[in-house]
Amino acid sequence: MAQTTGMCQVPPNSCTVASAPTTQWLAQDMVLKGLHTINVNKAPGPDGIHPRVLRELGAELQWPLFLIFSDSLSSGMVTRDWKKANVIPIFKKGVRSQPGNYRPVSLTSVVGKLFESLLRDHIQNYVLENAIMSSNQHGFMKDRSCQTNLIAFYDEVSKKLDSGGAVDIIYLDFAKAFDTVPHKRLLSKLRSIGLSEVICTWIENWLQDRVQRVVVNGTFSTWSKVLSGVPQGSVLGPLLFNFFINDLGEGIMSNVSVFADDTKLCRPVNSIQDVTSLQQDLDQLAIWAAKWQMRFNVDKCKVMHLGCKNMQAPYTLNGTALGKSIMEKDLGVLVDNKLGCSKQCQAAATRANKVLSCIKRGIDSREEGVILPLYRALVRPHLEYAVQFWSPVLKRDIIELERVQRRATKLVKGMESLSYEERLAKLGLFTLEKRRLRGDMITMYKYIKGSCNNLSNVLFTSRSFQRTRGHPLRLEEGRFHLNIRKGFFTVRAVKLWNSLPESVVLPDTLYSFKKGLDGFLASEGIQGYGR
């Protein structure tokens, strides 16, 4: 007889490959690969199974886990341990006594998440093959990111402003978006896109009878039922949420951009009719939210007016006037109504300097092997997050960011008396300005030849190739009137991209491109744009 764990039947040890319950897409080698890529630094879930155990015993566990996964999927039954979550409250800001000021981080079964990851990859392949997901969605999508979202959306905004027009941007905020997704409506959408009934049945069972408890300083609350929402801390949850809001932009005439639940829309507003059309789109979104039992947090929804001829028109959502804003934090980047980057540069430098000060005070060692890894891991990411979108143009901003790296390199023992250039050479570092330029070219490669090439047709226009001049991937250099357009990624990076030798641009791997690019930049002595 097969043994039963929770609600999932486990086949006996005598089960052979031929008799194992399986599906067409799930294979034993996929389980082994998943076990070998488990992050051993992650915390275990309520079942107490540590990820290191799973990774170290991958060869021994691949077969029994394959049997469990196969049986779970074919039977549509999910073990209870995979439906439990320990919720760790992480303080954000504000008053500590207010529960709303904490971010809930859910820890679920590592074994369960391993199967979720295999199922997610299978579903994503189906989505890509059938072009199901909206092109406006950038969250939790392969080869898309916060940076691709920001570049695509504000490229359109900067174009309209450069042509002398006005633009209104509406920033929308869903109230507890992931926690309020109604399960029956979600499942109806999953079936409507053609997912197999086997997978839909498994997901339906996985969503049912979930429980969670709060853990604070090793003390556990009682278990409470989860009645709605996609499970936070899960691997499948973000993908399911994307499916749920996939039709959000249907019937909307304005430009809609989505990253998970972060939604914004923009429209040129050069007439009263334009304002009316944008308001109608807002009304349409309110109707969508009501239909699918979602709710906008109207107090956090804002409108930003851009352009010197902007009419500053008022907008409402569900009958409530939207507040006006001159600066918003969009996916972690400060964006103002001038599309300038100075505020973001200041914020990034401030965050990086705070971390650098903590390292200086808290770490006694000044050895290169200690300071340099800490700088690369904890400081520099603050200066380069989505920087291809907000790369500084003004000299004072460039200097402000570079000053952080100057401070960091001086911390290393034996570097105090050397010039900045000498310190960089000894430590094997580029200036941040050169790293941004190099990053621009790497990002261009991803758009034109690499993993992001499905976005390139929207952002760039190919130039007719002449064998006697340049490489075959040259692009049209966009015209501009305003500095905000001149400094935008899709304009500033094209000229240098067009100047790259054919031997640098044409290799098919990103590694080969980087190698050729570094050689070209070194031979030409290029440190930044215009130099």
XYZ file of C-alpha atoms in Angstrom:
531
model
C 0.000 0.000 0.000
C 1.144 3.534 -0.641
C 1.788 5.694 2.391
C -0.019 8.982 2.919
C 1.519 12.220 4.173
C -1.078 14.870 4.920
C -3.292 14.827 1.862
C -0.700 13.649 -0.672
C -0.236 9.963 -1.482
C 3.412 8.837 -1.542
C 4.146 5.788 -3.736
C 5.924 2.848 -2.065
C 9.706 2.398 -2.335
C 9.206 -0.529 -4.709
C 7.630 1.758 -7.321
C 9.537 1.641 -10.626
C 10.061 4.333 -13.241
C 7.571 2.629 -15.523
C 4.863 2.558 -12.858
C 5.565 5.977 -11.350
C 2.681 8.439 -11.643
C 3.999 11.175 -13.921
C 3.105 13.790 -16.477
C 4.467 14.610 -19.893
C 6.541 17.575 -18.759
C 7.812 16.622 -15.271
C 11.094 14.680 -15.286
C 13.424 13.307 -12.627
C 16.420 15.296 -13.883
C 14.407 18.499 -13.409
C 13.988 17.617 -9.737
C 17.724 16.964 -9.346
C 18.609 20.250 -11.048
C 16.176 22.063 -8.766
C 17.706 20.443 -5.674
C 21.212 21.466 -6.749
C 20.175 25.107 -7.214
C 18.416 25.521 -3.859
C 19.685 28.538 -1.917
C 21.024 27.041 1.320
C 20.965 30.449 3.021
C 17.161 30.595 2.965
C 15.216 29.828 6.138
C 13.157 26.627 6.379
C 9.371 26.678 6.451
C 7.028 25.339 9.141
C 7.980 21.732 8.289
C 11.510 22.429 9.566
C 13.252 20.864 6.553
C 16.397 22.916 5.970
C 17.373 23.714 2.369
C 20.969 22.590 3.003
C 19.736 19.066 3.748
C 17.846 18.968 0.462
C 20.798 20.252 -1.532
C 23.409 17.993 0.074
C 21.212 14.902 -0.335
C 19.979 15.813 -3.796
C 21.134 12.587 -5.447
C 19.344 10.479 -2.835
C 16.181 12.592 -2.711
C 15.587 13.187 -6.424
C 13.666 9.956 -6.991
C 11.346 9.985 -3.945
C 10.619 13.684 -4.492
C 9.913 13.035 -8.169
C 7.385 10.391 -7.109
C 5.769 12.733 -4.582
C 5.594 15.611 -7.077
C 4.183 13.388 -9.823
C 1.526 11.889 -7.579
C 0.574 15.274 -6.152
C 0.077 16.722 -9.628
C -1.774 13.759 -11.126
C -4.086 13.415 -8.110
C -4.615 17.143 -7.677
C -3.894 16.813 -3.952
C -1.411 18.942 -1.994
C 0.097 17.885 1.326
C -0.899 20.066 4.279
C 2.722 20.996 5.010
C 2.881 22.858 1.693
C -0.118 24.968 2.718
C 1.403 26.358 5.914
C 3.363 29.595 6.348
C 5.325 31.223 9.145
C 4.844 34.992 8.833
C 7.754 37.166 9.960
C 6.785 40.866 10.389
C 9.506 43.200 9.090
C 9.249 46.819 10.257
C 9.121 49.385 7.436
C 8.645 52.842 8.952
C 6.284 54.849 11.125
C 4.871 53.875 14.506
C 5.979 50.402 15.599
C 2.683 49.701 17.362
C 0.745 49.886 14.067
C 0.518 46.475 12.314
C 0.184 48.209 8.945
C 3.740 49.515 9.283
C 5.171 45.996 8.988
C 5.860 43.996 5.849
C 4.803 40.349 6.235
C 7.446 37.899 5.003
C 6.063 34.386 4.681
C 8.267 31.308 5.046
C 6.812 28.217 3.406
C 8.000 24.650 2.858
C 11.217 24.479 0.823
C 10.113 21.165 -0.704
C 6.801 22.722 -1.676
C 8.552 25.715 -3.213
C 10.792 23.381 -5.219
C 7.762 21.833 -6.894
C 6.194 25.270 -7.326
C 9.316 26.417 -9.180
C 9.113 23.451 -11.571
C 5.427 24.115 -12.185
C 6.050 27.849 -12.609
C 8.719 27.246 -15.261
C 6.374 24.921 -17.145
C 3.540 27.469 -17.051
C 5.853 30.313 -18.096
C 6.993 28.332 -21.136
C 3.346 27.851 -22.074
C 2.720 31.577 -21.599
C 5.671 32.546 -23.806
C 4.829 30.048 -26.544
C 1.252 31.297 -26.730
C 1.942 35.030 -26.109
C -0.618 35.100 -23.308
C 0.821 37.712 -20.960
C 0.244 41.388 -21.697
C 3.292 43.231 -23.029
C 2.595 45.928 -20.420
C 3.502 43.563 -17.557
C 7.146 43.607 -16.414
C 6.855 42.089 -12.937
C 8.044 38.520 -12.294
C 8.484 37.986 -16.014
C 11.501 36.372 -17.626
C 13.981 38.937 -18.992
C 11.940 41.854 -17.632
C 12.610 43.998 -14.602
C 11.946 47.287 -12.861
C 14.451 48.864 -15.235
C 12.744 47.606 -18.406
C 9.447 48.901 -17.013
C 10.839 52.354 -16.263
C 12.670 52.705 -19.578
C 9.673 51.632 -21.674
C 7.165 53.848 -19.855
C 9.207 57.040 -19.544
C 10.599 56.730 -23.066
C 7.066 57.455 -24.251
C 6.635 60.251 -21.692
C 9.917 61.949 -22.623
C 9.043 61.773 -26.337
C 5.778 63.621 -25.756
C 7.447 66.272 -23.617
C 10.246 66.720 -26.157
C 7.671 67.463 -28.845
C 6.371 70.363 -26.748
C 3.275 68.678 -25.387
C 1.982 68.109 -21.874
C 1.598 64.727 -20.184
C -0.342 63.546 -17.143
C 0.760 60.432 -15.266
C -1.562 58.601 -12.871
C 0.132 56.429 -10.234
C -2.276 53.790 -8.917
C -2.094 51.745 -5.733
C -4.094 48.592 -5.028
C -5.031 48.029 -1.381
C -3.468 44.733 -0.218
C -3.466 43.488 -3.787
C -1.903 40.047 -3.283
C -4.028 39.330 -0.196
C -7.426 40.052 -1.723
C -7.392 38.039 -4.961
C -10.636 35.981 -4.967
C -9.789 32.336 -5.633
C -12.796 31.388 -7.779
C -12.293 34.350 -10.092
C -8.577 33.587 -10.358
C -9.270 29.965 -11.286
C -11.765 31.036 -13.937
C -9.047 33.159 -15.539
C -6.519 30.309 -15.409
C -8.946 28.011 -17.208
C -9.785 30.712 -19.750
C -6.161 30.929 -20.947
C -6.049 27.208 -21.668
C -4.046 25.808 -18.759
C -4.595 22.069 -18.466
C -7.298 20.898 -16.085
C -4.675 18.852 -14.200
C -2.712 22.001 -13.371
C -5.825 24.056 -12.590
C -7.093 21.346 -10.239
C -3.739 21.210 -8.450
C -3.638 25.012 -8.053
C -7.223 25.012 -6.775
C -6.318 22.494 -4.060
C -3.099 24.381 -3.288
C -5.097 27.570 -2.654
C -7.625 25.877 -0.361
C -7.328 25.357 3.409
C -4.154 27.406 3.777
C -3.101 28.484 7.257
C -0.483 30.834 8.646
C 0.932 31.957 11.968
C 3.011 34.916 13.079
C 6.482 34.327 14.506
C 8.118 36.993 16.690
C 11.358 36.310 18.574
C 10.752 32.572 18.445
C 7.189 32.831 19.774
C 4.363 31.472 17.611
C 0.792 32.683 17.347
C -2.059 30.250 16.804
C -2.785 29.109 13.266
C -5.304 31.213 11.315
C -7.044 30.408 8.027
C -6.227 32.254 4.799
C -9.478 32.809 2.910
C -8.328 34.838 -0.093
C -5.262 36.062 -1.929
C -2.297 34.390 -3.586
C 0.118 32.950 -1.001
C 2.877 35.369 -0.102
C 6.295 33.774 0.184
C 5.369 31.233 -2.468
C 6.970 30.800 -5.872
C 3.704 30.486 -7.786
C 1.968 33.437 -6.104
C 3.458 36.276 -8.199
C 2.767 34.444 -11.471
C -0.839 33.774 -10.455
C -1.284 37.437 -9.587
C 0.024 38.389 -13.028
C -2.612 36.150 -14.598
C -5.296 37.743 -12.456
C -4.561 41.304 -13.580
C -3.510 40.402 -17.119
C -6.644 41.971 -18.618
C -6.344 45.158 -16.555
C -5.419 47.266 -19.581
C -8.063 45.946 -21.969
C -10.115 48.789 -23.418
C -7.758 51.435 -21.975
C -6.652 53.991 -24.564
C -3.906 55.557 -22.441
C -0.453 54.009 -22.068
C -0.619 51.477 -19.208
C 2.450 50.020 -17.517
C 2.390 47.331 -14.841
C 4.947 45.764 -12.530
C 3.033 43.165 -10.479
C 0.484 45.396 -8.704
C 2.333 48.693 -9.325
C 0.279 50.325 -12.058
C 0.622 53.650 -13.834
C -0.892 55.183 -16.917
C -0.063 58.278 -18.913
C -1.530 60.284 -21.739
C -0.654 63.453 -23.653
C -3.061 66.142 -22.448
C -3.071 68.918 -25.020
C -6.837 69.440 -25.053
C -9.939 69.048 -22.905
C -10.764 65.920 -24.911
C -7.442 64.381 -23.858
C -8.256 65.044 -20.200
C -11.718 63.534 -20.658
C -10.221 60.429 -22.275
C -7.791 59.934 -19.389
C -10.631 60.293 -16.883
C -12.653 57.730 -18.844
C -9.730 55.315 -18.627
C -9.624 55.832 -14.858
C -13.339 55.103 -14.695
C -12.787 51.948 -16.731
C -10.111 50.783 -14.278
C -12.489 51.402 -11.377
C -15.100 49.231 -13.116
C -12.502 46.491 -13.636
C -11.505 46.591 -9.948
C -15.125 46.341 -8.794
C -15.823 43.434 -11.143
C -12.842 41.448 -9.895
C -13.245 42.385 -6.209
C -10.075 44.475 -6.032
C -9.849 47.877 -4.385
C -7.740 50.946 -5.083
C -6.190 52.773 -2.148
C -7.336 56.165 -3.436
C -5.367 58.106 -0.815
C -2.139 56.718 -2.291
C -3.152 57.205 -5.934
C -1.559 60.370 -7.339
C -1.476 62.436 -10.504
C 1.679 64.126 -11.780
C 1.412 66.939 -14.328
C 4.362 67.316 -16.716
C 5.071 69.976 -19.319
C 5.084 73.767 -19.110
C 1.736 73.993 -20.941
C -0.014 71.468 -18.711
C -3.609 72.380 -17.826
C -3.263 70.886 -14.306
C -6.621 69.152 -14.749
C -8.244 67.389 -11.772
C -9.034 63.654 -11.861
C -11.218 61.425 -9.710
C -11.245 57.728 -8.883
C -14.445 56.240 -7.492
C -15.698 59.781 -6.921
C -12.669 60.865 -4.877
C -10.299 63.545 -6.181
C -6.745 62.332 -6.731
C -3.961 64.162 -4.961
C -1.336 65.958 -7.022
C 2.362 65.169 -6.745
C 5.533 66.752 -8.064
C 7.692 63.719 -7.228
C 6.950 60.010 -6.849
C 9.022 56.966 -5.973
C 8.374 54.693 -8.927
C 9.680 51.144 -8.426
C 12.304 52.474 -6.040
C 13.429 55.411 -8.206
C 12.539 59.048 -7.510
C 10.831 60.631 -10.520
C 9.909 64.336 -10.553
C 7.723 66.396 -12.865
C 10.792 67.604 -14.792
C 12.084 64.054 -15.355
C 15.342 65.178 -13.789
C 17.611 62.736 -11.973
C 19.266 65.001 -9.374
C 16.944 63.997 -6.517
C 17.488 60.328 -7.287
C 21.265 60.856 -7.407
C 21.177 62.554 -4.013
C 19.026 59.805 -2.517
C 21.244 57.042 -3.920
C 24.427 58.724 -2.680
C 22.901 59.280 0.766
C 21.882 55.613 1.118
C 25.264 54.403 -0.098
C 27.167 56.745 2.232
C 25.143 55.551 5.224
C 26.048 51.937 4.507
C 29.679 52.890 3.910
C 29.765 54.683 7.267
C 28.391 51.572 8.970
C 31.159 49.503 7.383
C 33.776 52.024 8.479
C 32.518 52.028 12.079
C 31.655 48.366 12.403
C 34.489 46.588 10.578
C 37.954 46.736 12.122
C 39.793 45.181 9.193
C 40.917 47.407 6.331
C 42.203 44.577 4.162
C 41.249 44.626 0.490
C 39.734 41.153 0.810
C 37.307 42.493 3.421
C 36.461 46.042 2.315
C 36.152 45.441 -1.434
C 33.567 42.613 -1.246
C 31.527 44.630 1.272
C 31.608 47.670 -1.004
C 30.563 45.645 -4.039
C 27.767 43.824 -2.215
C 26.342 46.500 0.094
C 27.303 49.961 -1.188
C 27.618 49.996 -4.969
C 24.173 48.453 -5.647
C 22.584 51.615 -4.182
C 24.440 53.660 -6.808
C 23.528 51.422 -9.735
C 19.992 50.139 -9.174
C 18.107 50.753 -12.455
C 20.777 53.361 -13.253
C 20.382 52.957 -17.022
C 17.034 54.693 -16.499
C 18.202 57.574 -14.278
C 21.881 57.895 -15.261
C 23.114 61.384 -14.257
C 23.738 64.027 -16.881
C 24.765 67.034 -14.793
C 28.415 67.181 -13.748
C 27.547 67.832 -10.097
C 25.454 64.648 -9.981
C 28.212 62.613 -11.626
C 30.698 63.941 -9.059
C 28.348 63.245 -6.147
C 28.011 59.575 -7.063
C 31.714 59.165 -7.811
C 32.561 60.656 -4.424
C 31.106 57.581 -2.719
C 33.513 55.258 -4.518
C 36.370 57.628 -3.788
C 35.577 57.289 -0.060
C 35.254 53.528 -0.288
C 38.586 52.957 -2.032
C 40.362 55.106 0.564
C 39.231 52.719 3.296
C 41.465 49.964 1.926
C 44.768 49.576 3.733
C 47.712 51.052 1.799
C 45.520 53.144 -0.527
C 45.269 56.296 1.571
C 48.103 58.200 -0.126
C 47.380 57.108 -3.700
C 45.406 59.085 -6.260
C 41.901 57.927 -7.152
C 43.061 56.623 -10.534
C 45.895 54.665 -8.909
C 43.520 53.174 -6.334
C 41.144 52.043 -9.062
C 43.975 50.433 -11.039
C 45.286 48.520 -8.016
C 41.807 47.379 -6.956
C 40.693 46.449 -10.474
C 37.761 48.890 -10.524
C 36.301 51.196 -13.174
C 35.009 54.653 -12.372
C 31.263 54.617 -11.783
C 30.873 56.802 -14.864
C 32.595 54.193 -17.029
C 30.540 51.426 -15.396
C 27.360 53.290 -16.344
C 28.528 53.683 -19.935
C 29.523 50.013 -20.040
C 26.151 49.142 -18.514
C 24.417 51.151 -21.240
C 26.109 49.065 -23.930
C 25.345 45.782 -22.164
C 21.709 46.835 -21.839
C 21.654 47.803 -25.521
C 22.985 44.351 -26.422
C 20.191 42.726 -24.399
C 17.601 44.843 -26.201
C 18.978 44.308 -29.700
C 20.416 40.778 -29.621
C 19.830 39.291 -26.211
C 17.123 38.386 -23.747
C 15.145 41.663 -24.024
C 14.930 41.811 -27.816
C 11.132 41.501 -27.716
C 11.094 45.101 -26.446
C 13.535 46.566 -28.974
C 11.025 47.226 -31.769
C 9.115 49.616 -29.516
C 12.170 51.538 -28.346
C 14.491 51.560 -31.372
C 14.401 51.819 -35.157
C 16.919 49.901 -37.273
C 19.019 51.800 -39.786
C 19.539 50.468 -43.308
C 22.889 48.672 -43.436
C 25.681 49.845 -45.725
C 28.529 47.349 -45.954
C 31.135 50.127 -46.134
C 30.052 51.806 -42.901
C 29.486 50.356 -39.442
C 27.877 47.117 -38.324
C 24.516 45.656 -39.438
C 22.824 46.398 -36.097
C 23.095 50.173 -36.318
C 20.072 52.157 -35.142
C 18.469 55.459 -36.045
C 19.723 58.235 -33.780
C 16.675 59.978 -32.381
C 16.284 63.736 -32.647
C 15.615 65.818 -29.572
C 14.945 69.365 -28.422
C 15.154 69.077 -24.638
C 17.984 67.883 -22.417
C 15.695 65.374 -20.683
C 15.314 63.584 -24.013
C 18.968 63.976 -24.938
C 20.035 62.255 -21.729
C 17.432 59.473 -21.846
C 18.796 55.961 -22.332
C 17.145 55.289 -25.694
C 18.789 58.421 -27.134
C 22.150 58.767 -25.383
C 23.229 55.135 -25.839
C 22.521 54.815 -29.564
C 25.453 56.881 -30.857
C 28.049 54.855 -28.954
C 26.295 51.611 -29.884
C 26.502 52.576 -33.562
C 30.216 53.317 -33.200
C 31.089 49.870 -31.844
C 33.075 47.631 -34.207
C 31.296 44.748 -35.888
C 33.568 42.305 -34.041
C 32.214 43.589 -30.714
C 28.510 43.701 -31.602
C 27.988 40.465 -33.532
C 29.019 37.723 -31.025
C 26.036 35.640 -29.947
C 26.828 35.439 -26.235
C 26.719 38.202 -23.656
C 30.048 37.012 -22.242
C 31.791 37.445 -25.613
C 30.173 40.848 -26.081
C 31.400 42.052 -22.667
C 34.906 40.837 -23.410
C 35.011 42.635 -26.757
C 33.414 45.764 -25.294
C 35.994 46.033 -22.513
C 38.794 45.728 -25.050
C 37.263 48.426 -27.250
C 36.687 50.878 -24.385
C 40.255 50.356 -23.153
C 41.831 50.783 -26.593
C 39.838 53.948 -27.287
C 40.394 55.357 -23.792
C 36.644 55.922 -23.359
C 35.692 56.779 -19.763
C 32.275 58.361 -20.297
C 30.029 60.062 -22.829
C 31.868 62.869 -24.568
C 35.263 61.639 -23.380
